[in-house]
């Protein structure tokens, strides 16, 4: 493999760099730290180097003579990826089935931190059962543009929500003796030119928007591993970026775990060695014939160390970090938990996440839930109603034992007592446009049925495999926000035939609804809801389950309203992408610049109603306590997310109109009340002053905004700090 030239810094600088690497405090070091030192002292240089790069598609080498096994990794963020042995061809041997959990954006839509932990626990247990030591998730990159093909794996446009949901996920995974891997560090906010794009952003945007979820993963979640992104950041590839990895992650954040590359993301031996990359993975994807010794962090490193150009302590630190994680997860040292796979309990978690993640966007005239009394026939329309999604999207593909589609869920829910007629409505194929014949069939079905449910939205790819990625898929962004395959024409025609048609959108994010949203009475966002998704959707449509999901992203009216389009220069020019919108991402932009969204951040309706009252805001030492009384004033049990936003009335630098700083999901029976108490720490009031190069808490008055969404504020208070 052709190598780039290697710059050789002065030895003293190298040694200082090694000394700055995060090391455990010796007086508080776990007992295994001495064991690790002993093991490293017994290793040959070749054995050490073998541990810092791959030795197959998803493993790095162990040292059998010292009892160190291979370290085994696997995608993905919402289910353990199918098996492909030591290469890249799926084995298809029937032994790689795993629970298909709802995708990341669905999990974030639950706004339920405890459910995030359960989600992670299932994933960790299944990874363990499949013989994996490290599961590559969660993905916490900020959803900057709705066009990003990988948004379905990510969590939110908001850094606080992303971080809090990721922390629960990470703790759940790692409770099962499996390492979680937070990714992709940093600014992998588009798939267009992801391997080469050079991202430029202000320091304030970096600190306030793009770093916080990773910081929370490290400092609150104690995540064991982190994956560097493909793209460049300020001119240097992220995986080997000195400022991001060495200075911030391992320096400021004190990260003691392993920094691994995304697969094929290392580009320079010396940069990777000296700037904090601990494990190089996937470089074989760029080789015609895999030669793991020719990785950037392979045999070249042996020569550099032997020649004295790189201290051996640099390699030792990387090996130490890997062994530390192996001991933390009991891959070394014994006592590892046993995992389980595809249990009823795991499938129940998948169902619960889907139930709480599906969002009721619109419910005019209380068209939902549909009444079963007197219902004799239901028309289900749309190719997505009968489409499975588990094996799509790229590296996050999962092979579940079953996947309940929306059509199957409705059929199973209604049983033999109601006739379900299915009309395809549109074809999923490259270049496919509206089909008048299919639309006519759908209209006929809608006119003759007692109730109509139309399921549309995005897809992972035309065949659901890597070879034809499209829309919500790794490696490609959406071309626009317009629904493909003539779906807008179909929806308009069906709504005209039956104005009470329920519209269900699948996919990883918003779409342009402007041509039909005004005529639709009932709209649900179902995302990619996992193997039990069809069941969850049916339960919500017919009222067995009360929807409680909230949008973790803003749904803009049209693409031109998106700040990355309006203020930025997405997808970049001449290999560079400048985040000109700065901190004004998502609702921070829409609320600050008075741009009306289609559906705002935090929005999600219920079949019941909730009353907020008796707000109390009590100041403390650079913090505040918020108490509010929440009452279920309807006649159905339900869940509500209490969202707390902060607005600083006067500040030296301009701040967004409001910023999410706390939330809590509360479940109440009809008539039941609960006092919800949330703490706002000093960080909730700070912002990053990039003129002073520090976080500041400027004394003054802050508005505390408590409500059901970013634009549905029910109670307002103030606090002076």
XYZ file of N, CA, C and O in Angstrom, residues 275-423:
596
model
N -0.800 11.725 17.634
C -1.959 12.567 17.941
C -3.106 11.815 18.595
O -4.189 12.358 18.752
N -2.877 10.559 18.972
C -3.853 9.911 19.833
C -4.642 8.751 19.277
O -5.463 8.172 19.992
N -4.436 8.354 18.006
C -5.118 7.165 17.498
C -4.526 5.938 18.184
O -3.308 5.748 18.178
N -5.377 5.109 18.774
C -4.897 3.927 19.489
C -5.037 2.649 18.683
O -4.290 1.698 18.904
N -6.000 2.626 17.768
C -6.278 1.396 17.032
C -6.734 1.744 15.622
O -7.706 2.479 15.437
N -6.029 1.219 14.644
C -6.340 1.460 13.232
C -7.146 0.295 12.680
O -6.700 -0.841 12.692
N -8.335 0.599 12.188
C -9.221 -0.442 11.656
C -9.595 -0.143 10.205
O -9.701 1.020 9.804
N -9.795 -1.200 9.438
C -10.426 -1.097 8.132
C -9.575 -0.619 6.990
O -10.095 -0.429 5.885
N -8.291 -0.431 7.203
C -7.453 0.019 6.096
C -7.380 -1.039 4.999
O -7.077 -0.730 3.845
N -7.690 -2.284 5.335
C -7.727 -3.340 4.323
C -8.773 -3.070 3.249
O -8.684 -3.611 2.137
N -9.760 -2.243 3.562
C -10.782 -1.914 2.564
C -10.193 -1.137 1.387
O -10.782 -1.074 0.313
N -9.036 -0.525 1.611
C -8.380 0.240 0.543
C -7.306 -0.584 -0.160
O -6.655 -0.091 -1.071
N -7.114 -1.826 0.276
C -6.099 -2.702 -0.309
C -6.749 -3.752 -1.207
O -7.796 -4.291 -0.864
N -6.126 -4.055 -2.310
C -6.662 -5.100 -3.188
C -6.585 -6.459 -2.495
O -7.514 -7.260 -2.548
N -5.455 -6.709 -1.871
C -5.268 -7.927 -1.084
C -4.884 -7.506 0.322
O -3.849 -6.867 0.517
N -5.706 -7.817 1.324
C -5.421 -7.353 2.682
C -4.046 -7.793 3.174
O -3.698 -8.976 3.117
N -3.262 -6.819 3.606
C -1.964 -7.071 4.226
C -1.926 -6.212 5.486
O -1.621 -5.019 5.430
N -2.267 -6.820 6.601
C -2.438 -6.056 7.836
C -1.123 -5.478 8.345
O -1.115 -4.457 9.034
N -0.018 -6.087 7.966
C 1.273 -5.534 8.355
C 1.576 -4.220 7.670
O 2.404 -3.440 8.149
N 0.899 -3.962 6.549
C 1.137 -2.722 5.809
C 0.150 -1.617 6.172
O 0.060 -0.614 5.475
N -0.595 -1.818 7.253
C -1.410 -0.714 7.775
C -0.473 0.426 8.191
O 0.709 0.219 8.462
N -0.995 1.610 8.280
C -0.186 2.759 8.694
C 0.426 2.530 10.074
O 1.545 2.957 10.351
N -0.343 1.865 10.952
C 0.158 1.584 12.295
C 0.607 0.129 12.405
O 0.514 -0.501 13.452
N 1.133 -0.391 11.294
C 1.620 -1.760 11.242
C 3.135 -1.820 11.333
O 3.765 -1.205 12.205
N 3.735 -2.553 10.392
C 5.176 -2.812 10.463
C 6.022 -1.546 10.414
O 7.144 -1.525 10.946
N 5.515 -0.492 9.790
C 6.239 0.774 9.749
C 6.574 1.257 11.149
O 7.648 1.817 11.391
N 5.672 1.027 12.088
C 5.871 1.485 13.460
C 7.051 0.762 14.106
O 7.826 1.358 14.867
N 7.199 -0.510 13.795
C 8.315 -1.270 14.355
C 9.643 -0.627 13.950
O 10.542 -0.439 14.785
N 9.747 -0.282 12.675
C 10.964 0.369 12.201
C 11.201 1.725 12.844
O 12.341 2.079 13.179
N 10.133 2.498 13.027
C 10.268 3.823 13.635
C 10.747 3.731 15.081
O 11.561 4.533 15.534
N 10.230 2.743 15.799
C 10.641 2.574 17.198
C 12.080 2.080 17.273
O 12.901 2.600 18.056
N 12.425 1.097 16.451
C 13.782 0.546 16.485
C 14.830 1.580 16.094
O 15.964 1.549 16.585
N 14.443 2.510 15.227
C 15.386 3.552 14.803
C 15.474 4.700 15.798
O 16.293 5.602 15.636
N 14.621 4.672 16.826
C 14.637 5.730 17.821
C 13.853 6.966 17.430
O 13.844 7.959 18.158
N 13.149 6.893 16.317
C 12.387 8.063 15.869
C 11.056 8.202 16.601
O 10.466 9.274 16.618
N 10.566 7.103 17.153
C 9.346 7.122 17.963
C 9.625 6.344 19.249
O 10.080 5.199 19.195
N 9.373 6.942 20.416
C 9.580 6.217 21.665
C 8.636 5.017 21.771
O 7.472 5.102 21.381
N 9.113 3.935 22.319
C 8.274 2.752 22.481
C 7.121 3.021 23.442
O 6.080 2.369 23.387
N 7.305 4.024 24.309
C 6.243 4.379 25.250
C 4.972 4.832 24.541
O 3.869 4.710 25.084
N 5.113 5.354 23.322
C 3.932 5.743 22.540
C 3.080 4.508 22.242
O 1.853 4.513 22.410
N 3.720 3.458 21.815
C 3.016 2.207 21.530
C 2.484 1.596 22.823
O 1.355 1.105 22.877
N 3.295 1.645 23.868
C 2.874 1.084 25.155
C 1.579 1.714 25.653
O 0.707 1.023 26.198
N 1.463 3.022 25.483
C 0.252 3.709 25.940
C -0.982 3.204 25.211
O -2.037 2.996 25.812
N -0.856 2.969 23.920
C -1.989 2.492 23.137
C -2.379 1.077 23.561
O -3.572 0.761 23.733
N -1.386 0.214 23.745
C -1.651 -1.157 24.189
C -2.265 -1.147 25.582
O -3.207 -1.903 25.875
N -1.755 -0.253 26.431
C -2.282 -0.148 27.796
C -3.769 0.202 27.779
O -4.568 -0.363 28.536
N -4.146 1.117 26.927
C -5.548 1.526 26.835
C -6.429 0.369 26.372
O -7.532 0.165 26.897
N -5.955 -0.379 25.391
C -6.735 -1.518 24.906
C -6.907 -2.551 26.011
O -8.017 -3.048 26.257
N -5.823 -2.861 26.695
C -5.901 -3.848 27.780
C -6.769 -3.338 28.925
O -7.476 -4.116 29.575
N -6.722 -2.044 29.181
C -7.562 -1.466 30.238
C -9.040 -1.724 29.947
O -9.806 -2.135 30.837
N -9.448 -1.512 28.704
C -10.844 -1.758 28.338
C -11.150 -3.250 28.410
O -12.236 -3.652 28.848
N -10.200 -4.081 28.024
C -10.424 -5.526 28.080
C -10.601 -6.003 29.523
O -11.412 -6.898 29.800
N -9.885 -5.398 30.441
C -10.081 -5.729 31.851
C -11.395 -5.157 32.380
O -12.123 -5.809 33.143
N -11.727 -3.930 32.003
C -12.974 -3.310 32.466
C -14.193 -4.128 32.053
O -15.187 -4.188 32.774
N -14.129 -4.748 30.886
C -15.262 -5.528 30.374
C -15.107 -7.025 30.649
O -15.896 -7.831 30.144
N -14.076 -7.379 31.427
C -13.838 -8.768 31.823
C -13.559 -9.689 30.640
O -13.747 -10.903 30.737
N -13.139 -9.116 29.527
C -12.575 -9.932 28.462
C -11.281 -10.559 28.981
O -10.927 -11.683 28.635
N -10.601 -9.788 29.826
C -9.434 -10.281 30.566
C -9.806 -10.344 32.045
O -10.598 -9.538 32.534
N -9.240 -11.278 32.752
C -9.403 -11.322 34.197
C -10.537 -12.184 34.697
O -10.674 -12.408 35.903
N -11.404 -12.670 33.802
C -12.486 -13.555 34.212
C -13.691 -12.826 34.770
O -13.688 -11.613 34.977
N -14.752 -13.588 35.014
C -15.960 -13.041 35.621
C -16.897 -12.341 34.662
O -17.777 -11.582 35.090
N -16.741 -12.593 33.366
C -17.589 -11.900 32.397
C -19.008 -12.460 32.408
O -19.221 -13.668 32.510
N -19.965 -11.561 32.282
C -21.358 -11.971 32.215
C -21.620 -12.770 30.947
O -20.895 -12.649 29.956
N -22.684 -13.548 30.981
C -23.121 -14.261 29.793
C -24.244 -13.478 29.126
O -25.185 -13.049 29.784
N -24.129 -13.310 27.838
C -25.151 -12.572 27.118
C -26.313 -13.453 26.704
O -26.254 -14.680 26.782
N -27.379 -12.793 26.262
C -28.550 -13.487 25.746
C -28.953 -12.856 24.426
O -28.641 -11.701 24.153
N -29.693 -13.608 23.637
C -30.025 -13.141 22.296
C -31.471 -13.466 21.962
O -31.949 -14.564 22.221
N -32.166 -12.467 21.419
C -33.541 -12.659 20.926
C -34.485 -13.214 21.982
O -35.344 -14.043 21.691
N -34.328 -12.757 23.201
C -35.228 -13.208 24.262
C -36.529 -12.417 24.205
O -36.570 -11.305 23.651
N -37.597 -12.936 24.782
C -38.844 -12.162 24.849
C -38.652 -10.823 25.554
O -39.291 -9.832 25.189
N -37.771 -10.810 26.548
C -37.508 -9.557 27.272
C -36.851 -8.529 26.361
O -37.176 -7.337 26.419
N -35.932 -8.968 25.522
C -35.277 -8.054 24.592
C -36.270 -7.521 23.560
O -36.259 -6.335 23.219
N -37.108 -8.401 23.071
C -38.107 -7.973 22.095
C -39.128 -7.028 22.722
O -39.638 -6.119 22.056
N -39.386 -7.201 24.018
C -40.296 -6.292 24.724
C -39.703 -4.895 24.820
O -40.424 -3.889 24.731
N -38.374 -4.806 24.984
C -37.720 -3.493 25.001
C -37.807 -2.851 23.620
O -38.077 -1.648 23.495
N -37.588 -3.646 22.576
C -37.719 -3.117 21.215
C -39.119 -2.558 20.992
O -39.288 -1.485 20.392
N -40.132 -3.269 21.473
C -41.514 -2.807 21.347
C -41.740 -1.523 22.133
O -42.351 -0.572 21.632
N -41.226 -1.472 23.350
C -41.433 -0.298 24.208
C -40.786 0.948 23.615
O -41.373 2.034 23.632
N -39.583 0.801 23.070
C -38.912 1.943 22.445
C -39.717 2.434 21.245
O -39.880 3.649 21.037
N -40.248 1.513 20.458
C -41.074 1.906 19.314
C -42.337 2.622 19.774
O -42.726 3.654 19.214
N -42.982 2.089 20.801
C -44.211 2.704 21.305
C -43.972 4.125 21.802
O -44.787 5.020 21.562
N -42.855 4.323 22.503
C -42.569 5.652 23.045
C -41.876 6.570 22.051
O -41.814 7.783 22.257
N -41.348 5.990 20.957
C -40.620 6.793 19.984
C -41.468 7.312 18.839
O -41.145 8.342 18.235
N -42.545 6.623 18.501
C -43.427 7.085 17.427
C -44.093 8.385 17.856
O -44.581 8.502 18.979
N -44.091 9.366 16.961
C -44.558 10.711 17.295
C -45.862 11.030 16.568
O -45.949 10.892 15.343
N -46.861 11.469 17.341
C -48.118 11.957 16.763
C -47.926 13.425 16.421
O -47.880 14.284 17.300
N -47.801 13.715 15.133
C -47.520 15.075 14.686
C -48.777 15.938 14.588
O -48.751 17.132 14.895
N -49.871 15.341 14.136
C -51.098 16.104 13.914
C -52.297 15.211 14.201
O -52.302 14.031 13.835
N -53.305 15.786 14.843
C -54.507 15.008 15.168
C -55.733 15.922 15.148
O -56.433 16.082 16.145
N -55.981 16.483 13.994
C -57.109 17.401 13.814
C -58.437 16.667 13.970
O -58.609 15.548 13.468
N -59.351 17.287 14.663
C -60.687 16.724 14.910
C -60.627 15.377 15.626
O -61.566 14.567 15.529
N -59.519 15.124 16.321
C -59.354 13.864 17.064
C -59.616 12.660 16.163
O -60.295 11.697 16.551
N -59.049 12.711 14.966
C -59.236 11.620 14.013
C -58.585 10.332 14.519
O -58.981 9.229 14.131
N -57.602 10.477 15.374
C -56.970 9.342 16.037
C -57.293 9.368 17.525
O -57.452 10.436 18.114
N -57.376 8.204 18.177
C -57.211 6.866 17.604
C -58.433 6.428 16.817
O -59.547 6.898 17.052
N -58.197 5.509 15.881
C -59.318 4.956 15.120
C -60.178 4.080 16.021
O -59.662 3.337 16.857
N -61.467 4.187 15.847
C -62.403 3.393 16.658
C -62.643 2.039 16.002
O -62.926 1.955 14.802
N -62.528 0.996 16.778
C -62.741 -0.352 16.254
C -64.223 -0.709 16.150
O -64.598 -1.542 15.325
N -65.056 -0.061 16.974
C -66.487 -0.365 16.953
C -67.074 -0.062 15.573
O -66.957 1.052 15.058
N -67.722 -1.060 14.974
C -68.358 -0.878 13.673
C -67.401 -0.903 12.503
O -67.824 -0.746 11.354
N -66.121 -1.094 12.780
C -65.123 -1.103 11.708
C -65.150 -2.450 10.992
O -64.954 -3.502 11.604
N -65.404 -2.404 9.684
C -65.486 -3.644 8.913
C -64.343 -3.793 7.916
O -63.968 -4.910 7.561
N -63.815 -2.644 7.457
C -62.736 -2.728 6.463
C -61.758 -1.569 6.640
O -62.145 -0.455 6.982
N -60.485 -1.880 6.411
C -59.416 -0.881 6.494
C -58.570 -0.993 5.234
O -58.170 -2.096 4.845
N -58.309 0.138 4.618
C -57.396 0.173 3.479
C -56.014 0.591 3.977
O -55.877 1.621 4.645
N -55.007 -0.213 3.686
C -53.621 0.131 3.992
C -52.914 0.366 2.667
O -52.892 -0.511 1.795
N -52.364 1.552 2.514
C -51.809 1.982 1.232
C -50.341 2.360 1.400
O -49.954 2.954 2.413
N -49.536 2.027 0.398
C -48.142 2.474 0.384
C -47.144 1.335 0.447
O -47.275 0.419 1.256
N -46.121 1.413 -0.392
C -45.101 0.360 -0.433
C -44.392 0.202 0.900
O -43.998 -0.912 1.275
N -44.221 1.286 1.648
C -43.537 1.183 2.935
C -44.336 0.400 3.972
O -43.785 -0.032 4.985
N -45.616 0.226 3.727
C -46.431 -0.539 4.670
C -46.014 -1.999 4.718
O -46.198 -2.669 5.740
N -45.440 -2.491 3.634
C -45.095 -3.909 3.556
C -43.607 -4.103 3.302
O -43.181 -5.096 2.731
N -42.821 -3.135 3.746
C -41.381 -3.135 3.470
C -40.582 -3.334 4.758
O -40.823 -2.659 5.755
N -39.612 -4.249 4.720
C -38.759 -4.490 5.876
C -37.481 -3.660 5.760
O -36.979 -3.421 4.666
N -36.962 -3.240 6.906
C -35.866 -2.272 6.910
C -34.593 -2.741 7.598
O -33.571 -2.068 7.524
N -34.635 -3.892 8.286
C -33.523 -4.277 9.151
C -32.195 -4.410 8.417
O -31.144 -4.067 8.963
N -32.215 -4.893 7.189
C -30.964 -5.149 6.473
C -30.538 -3.983 5.592
O -29.688 -4.142 4.712
N -31.091 -2.813 5.836
C -30.737 -1.653 5.029
C -29.913 -0.640 5.795
O -29.724 -0.730 7.003
N -29.420 0.348 5.070
C -28.792 1.502 5.701
C -27.291 1.492 5.772
O -26.683 2.460 6.192
N -26.648 0.362 5.398
C -25.196 0.316 5.466
C -24.712 -0.546 6.610
O -25.237 -1.627 6.871
N -23.724 -0.056 7.342
C -23.063 -0.867 8.364
C -23.951 -1.186 9.550
O -23.615 -2.042 10.371
N -25.095 -0.519 9.655
C -25.993 -0.766 10.792
C -27.027 -1.851 10.501
O -27.978 -2.012 11.260
N -26.840 -2.602 9.439
C -27.808 -3.643 9.087
C -27.862 -4.720 10.171
O -26.873 -5.020 10.837
N -29.047 -5.276 10.365
C -29.294 -6.302 11.373
C -30.137 -7.403 10.725
O -30.984 -7.125 9.879
N -29.888 -8.644 11.140
C -30.692 -9.761 10.643
C -31.554 -10.276 11.806
O -31.107 -11.104 12.603
N -32.798 -9.810 11.929
C -33.633 -10.220 13.063
C -34.360 -11.528 12.779
O -34.488 -11.945 11.623
N -34.866 -12.189 13.824
C -35.652 -13.410 13.603
C -36.986 -13.117 12.930
O -37.571 -13.988 12.296
N -37.468 -11.877 13.091
C -38.685 -11.440 12.407
C -38.704 -9.920 12.413
O -37.979 -9.274 13.161
N -39.501 -9.345 11.554
C -39.721 -7.896 11.540
C -41.175 -7.646 11.162
O -41.590 -7.980 10.050
N -41.918 -7.091 12.074
C -43.334 -6.827 11.844
C -43.487 -5.512 11.100
O -43.167 -4.436 11.623
N -43.945 -5.571 9.861
C -44.160 -4.371 9.064
C -45.455 -3.685 9.520
O -46.280 -4.289 10.222
N -45.678 -2.438 9.119
C -46.951 -1.783 9.456
C -48.168 -2.571 8.996
O -49.149 -2.693 9.732
N -48.114 -3.122 7.776
C -49.247 -3.907 7.274
C -49.486 -5.132 8.155
O -50.622 -5.416 8.547
N -48.421 -5.843 8.478
C -48.560 -7.029 9.332
C -49.064 -6.661 10.720
O -49.896 -7.363 11.299
N -48.566 -5.546 11.248
C -49.003 -5.116 12.568
C -50.491 -4.818 12.615
O -51.189 -5.204 13.566
N -50.973 -4.147 11.583
C -52.408 -3.819 11.511
C -53.230 -5.089 11.335
O -54.268 -5.273 11.972
N -52.765 -5.974 10.457
C -53.484 -7.233 10.234
C -53.543 -8.067 11.508
O -54.595 -8.615 11.858
N -52.425 -8.153 12.208
C -52.383 -8.951 13.433
C -53.235 -8.329 14.533
O -53.888 -9.044 15.301
N -53.234 -7.006 14.589
C -54.015 -6.330 15.626
C -55.512 -6.530 15.403
O -56.267 -6.809 16.337
N -55.958 -6.399 14.160
C -57.389 -6.471 13.862
C -57.895 -7.906 13.728
O -59.087 -8.174 13.949
N -56.993 -8.819 13.374
C -57.405 -10.211 13.252
C -58.422 -10.435 12.146
O -58.480 -9.693 11.157
N -59.254 -11.437 12.327
C -60.226 -11.817 11.298
C -61.487 -10.956 11.305
O -62.295 -11.024 10.382
N -61.661 -10.141 12.334
C -62.913 -9.393 12.464
C -63.013 -8.201 11.518
O -64.104 -7.678 11.284
N -61.866 -7.756 10.993
C -61.861 -6.606 10.081
C -61.079 -6.986 8.821
O -59.981 -7.544 8.906
N -61.635 -6.669 7.663
C -60.951 -6.950 6.411
C -59.930 -5.854 6.122
O -60.251 -4.667 6.148
N -58.697 -6.256 5.864
C -57.628 -5.307 5.547
C -57.267 -5.452 4.076
O -56.826 -6.523 3.632
N -57.487 -4.389 3.321
C -57.149 -4.372 1.900
C -55.877 -3.563 1.689
O -55.783 -2.413 2.132
N -54.900 -4.176 1.001
C -53.618 -3.504 0.777
C -53.498 -3.055 -0.671
O -53.760 -3.829 -1.602
N -53.093 -1.785 -0.845
C -52.808 -1.245 -2.173
C -51.409 -0.650 -2.152
O -51.092 0.168 -1.288
